[in-house]
CSV table of C-alpha atoms in Angstrom, one decimal:
chain,number,residue,atom,x,y,z
A,1,MET,CA,114.0,91.9,133.5
A,2,THR,CA,116.5,91.0,130.8
A,3,ASP,CA,115.2,90.2,127.6
A,4,GLY,CA,116.6,86.0,128.7
A,5,LYS,CA,114.5,86.3,131.3
A,6,LEU,CA,111.6,86.6,129.8
A,7,ILE,CA,112.2,84.5,127.8
A,8,ALA,CA,113.4,81.7,129.6
A,9,ARG,CA,110.4,82.0,131.8
A,10,SER,CA,108.0,83.1,128.4
A,11,LEU,CA,109.5,78.6,128.2
A,12,CYS,CA,108.3,78.1,131.9
A,13,GLY,CA,104.5,77.9,131.8
A,14,GLU,CA,104.1,81.2,130.7
A,15,PRO,CA,104.3,81.9,127.1
A,16,GLU,CA,102.3,85.3,126.3
A,17,ALA,CA,105.5,86.6,128.5
A,18,PHE,CA,107.1,86.2,125.2
A,19,VAL,CA,104.9,89.0,124.1
A,20,GLU,CA,106.8,92.2,126.5
A,21,ILE,CA,109.5,91.0,124.3
A,22,VAL,CA,107.9,91.9,121.4
A,23,GLU,CA,106.6,94.7,122.9
A,24,ARG,CA,110.3,96.3,123.0
A,25,HIS,CA,111.6,95.7,120.7
A,26,GLU,CA,108.7,95.3,117.9
A,27,VAL,CA,109.8,99.0,116.9
A,28,ALA,CA,113.0,98.6,115.9
A,29,ILE,CA,112.2,94.9,114.4
A,30,HIS,CA,109.9,97.1,112.0
A,31,GLY,CA,112.4,100.0,110.9
A,32,TYR,CA,114.4,97.6,110.1
A,33,LEU,CA,112.6,95.6,107.9
A,34,SER,CA,111.3,99.0,106.5
A,35,ARG,CA,115.0,99.9,105.3
A,36,ARG,CA,115.7,96.7,103.7
A,37,ALA,CA,112.5,95.7,102.4
A,38,GLY,CA,110.4,99.3,102.9
A,39,HIS,CA,107.1,100.4,104.1
A,40,GLN,CA,104.6,97.5,103.0
A,41,ALA,CA,107.1,94.9,102.7
A,42,ALA,CA,107.8,95.3,107.0
A,43,ASP,CA,103.4,96.1,108.1
A,44,ASP,CA,103.4,92.4,106.1
A,45,LEU,CA,106.7,90.7,107.4
A,46,LEU,CA,106.6,91.8,110.9
A,47,GLY,CA,104.3,89.0,112.4
A,48,GLU,CA,106.2,86.3,110.9
A,49,VAL,CA,109.4,87.3,112.5
A,50,TRP,CA,106.8,87.5,115.7
A,51,VAL,CA,106.0,83.4,115.3
A,52,ARG,CA,109.1,82.8,114.1
A,53,ALA,CA,111.0,84.2,117.3
A,54,PHE,CA,108.3,82.8,119.5
A,55,GLY,CA,108.4,79.2,117.3
A,56,ALA,CA,112.7,79.0,117.7
A,57,ARG,CA,113.0,80.8,121.1
A,58,ARG,CA,114.5,77.3,123.0
A,59,THR,CA,117.3,78.1,121.0
A,60,TYR,CA,117.6,81.3,122.6
A,61,ASP,CA,120.8,81.5,124.3
A,62,SER,CA,120.0,82.5,127.6
A,63,GLY,CA,123.3,84.0,128.5
A,64,TYR,CA,122.3,86.9,126.5
A,65,ASP,CA,120.6,90.1,128.3
A,66,ASP,CA,119.2,91.0,124.9
A,67,ALA,CA,117.3,89.6,122.4
A,68,ARG,CA,117.8,92.3,119.8
A,69,PRO,CA,120.9,90.6,118.2
A,70,TRP,CA,118.2,87.4,117.8
A,71,LEU,CA,115.6,88.7,116.5
A,72,TYR,CA,117.8,90.5,114.0
A,73,GLY,CA,118.9,87.5,112.9
A,74,ILE,CA,115.4,86.0,112.7
A,75,ALA,CA,114.0,89.5,111.1
A,76,ARG,CA,117.5,89.1,108.5
A,77,ASN,CA,116.0,85.0,107.7
A,78,VAL,CA,111.7,86.1,106.3
A,79,LEU,CA,113.3,88.9,104.3
A,80,ARG,CA,116.3,86.3,102.6
A,81,ALA,CA,112.6,84.4,102.5
A,82,HIS,CA,111.0,87.6,101.2
A,83,TRP,CA,113.8,88.2,98.2
A,84,THR,CA,113.3,84.3,97.6
A,85,THR,CA,109.4,84.1,96.8
A,86,ASN,CA,109.9,87.2,95.7
A,87,GLN,CA,111.6,86.7,93.3
A,88,PRO,CA,111.1,88.4,90.2
A,89,ILE,CA,111.9,85.5,87.4
A,90,GLY,CA,115.2,86.8,84.9
A,91,LEU,CA,116.3,88.2,87.9
A,92,THR,CA,119.0,86.7,90.1
A,93,THR,CA,120.1,89.5,92.8
A,94,PRO,CA,116.1,89.7,94.1
A,95,GLU,CA,117.8,91.6,97.4
A,96,GLU,CA,118.8,94.5,94.6
A,97,THR,CA,116.0,94.3,92.4
A,98,LEU,CA,113.5,94.7,95.7
A,99,ASP,CA,115.8,96.7,97.9
A,100,PRO,CA,114.1,100.4,98.4
A,101,TRP,CA,116.8,101.9,97.1
A,102,ASP,CA,114.3,104.3,95.3
A,103,GLU,CA,113.2,105.7,98.3
A,104,ILE,CA,116.2,106.5,100.3
A,105,THR,CA,116.7,108.6,97.0
A,106,ASP,CA,113.2,110.1,96.8
A,107,ARG,CA,113.7,110.9,100.5
A,108,LEU,CA,117.3,113.2,100.2
A,109,ASP,CA,117.7,116.2,98.9
A,110,SER,CA,121.6,115.5,97.8
A,111,ALA,CA,119.7,113.3,95.3
A,112,VAL,CA,123.8,113.0,93.7
A,113,ARG,CA,125.8,112.1,96.5
A,114,ALA,CA,122.8,110.0,97.7
A,115,ARG,CA,123.1,107.9,94.3
A,116,ALA,CA,126.5,107.4,94.7
A,117,LEU,CA,126.1,105.9,97.8
A,118,ILE,CA,123.5,103.9,97.8
A,119,SER,CA,124.9,102.5,93.9
A,120,ALA,CA,128.4,102.1,95.9
A,121,VAL,CA,126.1,100.7,98.4
A,122,ARG,CA,124.6,98.1,96.5
A,123,LYS,CA,127.7,96.4,94.6
A,124,LEU,CA,128.7,95.7,98.1
A,125,PRO,CA,128.6,92.1,98.2
A,126,SER,CA,125.7,91.3,100.7
A,127,ALA,CA,127.6,89.2,103.4
A,128,GLU,CA,129.4,92.3,103.4
A,129,ARG,CA,126.2,94.2,103.4
A,130,ASP,CA,124.4,93.1,106.1
A,131,VAL,CA,127.3,94.2,109.2
A,132,LEU,CA,128.0,97.7,107.5
A,133,LEU,CA,123.8,98.3,107.7
A,134,LEU,CA,123.3,96.7,110.7
A,135,VAL,CA,126.0,98.6,112.3
A,136,ALA,CA,125.4,101.7,110.3
A,137,TRP,CA,121.5,101.9,110.0
A,138,GLU,CA,120.4,99.5,113.1
A,139,GLN,CA,123.6,101.0,115.6
A,140,MET,CA,124.4,97.3,116.4
A,141,THR,CA,128.5,96.9,117.6
A,142,PRO,CA,130.1,94.3,115.1
A,143,ALA,CA,129.8,92.1,117.9
A,144,GLU,CA,125.9,91.9,118.4
A,145,ALA,CA,126.2,92.6,114.2
A,146,ALA,CA,127.6,89.2,114.3
A,147,VAL,CA,125.5,87.3,116.5
A,148,ALA,CA,122.7,88.3,114.7
A,149,LEU,CA,124.4,87.3,111.3
A,150,GLY,CA,125.4,83.8,113.0
A,151,ILE,CA,128.9,84.5,111.9
A,152,ALA,CA,132.0,85.3,114.2
A,153,PRO,CA,132.7,88.7,116.2
A,154,GLY,CA,136.2,88.3,114.4
A,155,THR,CA,134.4,87.7,110.6
A,156,ALA,CA,132.2,90.6,111.2
A,157,ARG,CA,135.2,92.6,112.6
A,158,SER,CA,136.7,92.5,108.9
A,159,ARG,CA,133.8,92.4,106.5
A,160,LEU,CA,133.1,95.2,108.3
A,161,HIS,CA,136.1,96.6,107.5
A,162,ARG,CA,136.1,95.7,103.5
A,163,ALA,CA,133.0,97.2,103.2
A,164,ARG,CA,133.9,100.6,104.2
A,165,ALA,CA,136.8,100.8,102.9
A,166,ALA,CA,135.2,99.5,99.7
A,167,LEU,CA,132.6,102.1,99.9
A,168,ARG,CA,135.0,104.5,100.6
A,169,HIS,CA,136.4,104.3,97.2
A,170,MET,CA,133.8,103.4,95.1
A,171,LEU,CA,132.4,106.8,95.8
A,172,ALA,CA,136.7,108.7,96.0
A,173,GLU,CA,136.3,107.0,92.3
A,174,ALA,CA,132.2,109.1,91.9
A,175,ASP,CA,133.9,111.7,92.9
A,176,ALA,CA,136.3,112.1,90.4
A,177,ASN,CA,134.6,110.7,87.4
A,178,GLU,CA,132.1,114.2,88.5
A,179,ALA,CA,135.2,116.9,89.1
A,180,GLU,CA,136.3,115.2,85.1
A,181,VAL,CA,132.2,115.7,84.0
A,182,ARG,CA,132.1,119.7,85.2
A,183,LYS,CA,135.7,120.1,83.5
B,1,MET,CA,138.5,115.4,95.0
B,2,ASN,CA,136.6,116.9,96.9
B,3,PRO,CA,138.7,117.5,100.5
B,4,ASP,CA,135.8,116.8,102.6
B,5,ARG,CA,135.4,113.6,101.3
B,6,GLU,CA,138.6,112.6,102.7
B,7,ASP,CA,136.6,112.4,105.8
B,8,LEU,CA,134.0,111.4,105.7
B,9,ASP,CA,132.0,109.5,108.2
B,10,ILE,CA,130.9,106.6,106.1
B,11,THR,CA,128.4,105.6,108.9
B,12,GLU,CA,127.0,108.8,109.9
B,13,LEU,CA,126.2,109.0,106.0
B,14,LEU,CA,124.5,106.1,106.0
B,15,SER,CA,122.3,106.5,108.9
B,16,VAL,CA,120.7,109.5,106.8
B,17,ILE,CA,119.3,107.8,104.7
B,18,GLY,CA,118.7,104.7,106.3
B,19,GLN,CA,115.8,107.6,108.3
B,20,VAL,CA,112.2,106.0,107.9
B,21,GLY,CA,109.5,106.7,109.3
B,22,PRO,CA,107.8,105.3,112.3
B,23,PRO,CA,105.3,102.3,111.8
B,24,SER,CA,101.8,102.7,112.2
B,25,SER,CA,100.2,101.4,115.5
B,26,ASP,CA,97.6,99.6,112.8
B,27,ALA,CA,100.6,97.7,112.1
B,28,LEU,CA,102.2,96.7,114.8
B,29,GLU,CA,98.7,95.5,116.1
B,30,ASP,CA,98.2,93.1,113.5
B,31,ALA,CA,102.0,91.2,113.9
B,32,ARG,CA,101.1,91.0,118.3
B,33,GLU,CA,97.4,90.0,116.6
B,34,VAL,CA,99.9,86.9,114.8
B,35,LEU,CA,101.8,86.9,117.5
B,36,TRP,CA,98.8,86.5,119.6
B,37,SER,CA,97.5,83.3,118.1
B,38,ALA,CA,101.0,81.5,118.1
B,39,VAL,CA,100.5,82.0,122.0
B,40,THR,CA,97.2,80.9,122.3
B,41,GLU,CA,98.0,77.7,120.4
B,42,GLU,CA,100.7,76.8,122.8
B,43,MET,CA,98.8,77.8,125.6
B,44,LEU,CA,95.6,75.9,124.4
B,45,SER,CA,97.9,73.1,123.7
B,46,ALA,CA,100.3,72.8,127.4
B,47,SER,CA,96.4,73.1,128.4
B,48,ASP,CA,95.3,70.2,126.6
B,49,ALA,CA,98.2,68.2,127.6
B,50,ARG,CA,97.3,68.7,131.3
B,51,THR,CA,93.3,68.3,131.6
B,52,ARG,CA,93.4,65.6,129.1
B,53,PRO,CA,92.2,62.6,131.4
B,54,ALA,CA,88.8,64.8,132.7
B,55,GLU,CA,87.9,65.7,128.8
B,56,HIS,CA,84.0,67.4,130.2
B,57,VAL,CA,86.7,71.1,131.5
B,58,ALA,CA,88.6,70.9,128.2
B,59,ASP,CA,86.8,74.2,127.2
B,60,GLN,CA,88.3,75.7,129.9
B,61,PRO,CA,91.4,76.4,129.0
B,62,GLN,CA,90.5,78.1,125.5
B,63,GLN,CA,89.1,80.5,128.1
B,64,THR,CA,92.1,81.3,130.3
B,65,ALA,CA,94.0,82.8,126.4
B,66,ARG,CA,91.3,84.3,125.6
B,67,GLN,CA,90.4,85.9,128.9
B,68,ARG,CA,95.2,86.8,129.1
B,69,ARG,CA,94.8,88.8,125.7
B,70,PRO,CA,95.2,92.8,126.5
B,71,GLU,CA,92.2,94.5,125.6
B,72,SER,CA,94.1,96.2,122.6
B,73,SER,CA,94.6,92.9,120.7
B,74,ARG,CA,90.4,91.6,121.6
B,75,GLN,CA,90.1,95.2,120.1
B,76,THR,CA,91.4,93.9,117.1
B,77,GLU,CA,89.8,90.7,116.6
B,78,GLN,CA,86.4,93.1,117.5
B,79,ARG,CA,86.8,95.5,115.1
B,80,ARG,CA,88.3,92.7,112.3
B,81,ASN,CA,85.1,90.6,112.8
B,82,ALA,CA,83.0,93.8,112.6
B,83,SER,CA,84.2,95.4,109.3
B,84,PRO,CA,82.8,94.4,106.0
B,85,GLY,CA,83.9,91.0,104.3
B,86,ALA,CA,85.4,90.0,107.4
């Protein structure tokens, strides 16, 4: 049974049918939260995502069989609220300060290269970064990322294109700087 | 310039830095428990609306809702109730 049909059932006297949606996508959504906010925050926020999704299921477009993009959109909103609530005093970009970039660097062998990439990703406008990371990390198509972010598919594609171009440019610059230092 | 970088697949490199460990079963279970609270609340509200004229059976829907929860979910609640300071 598709996600769309399960959600429809959950609206017709079987709200518990929604639990199957959760069981299908909980690992993916936890992974998304974990990548964007850290493992502990993911543990804390996952339940909030399910409650919000359950409460908003009437807005689900039953034309979509797969609820994953819709759930990512809700998870994204939960993350935004989390970043706003946890904004440290005096810092204007809570997302940047709270994203688990240090955890990521620790995981990688090639720390120098990782730092260059992470630095480049952090410099992207958040709208472009959101699309890029949904595609790169969550294996979504640009069209699915568009659903998750509530934007037009063409907008998602152009943001993705700009993000990739900017990353290539910034990484090339980092390479050039590194080569200069080694001279 | 590093020639390899020319062919860099940004998406592939990002997928490497995006790897995270799997969630613990407790974390997933706790999140499902939060959802079950909302589901149960809705079931109770719906049942309550249907049975409002018959006040004498008001506790019947609650039993039904709880019986429909999976065993694992009930075990989580029991675990919480049994833990010190709960």
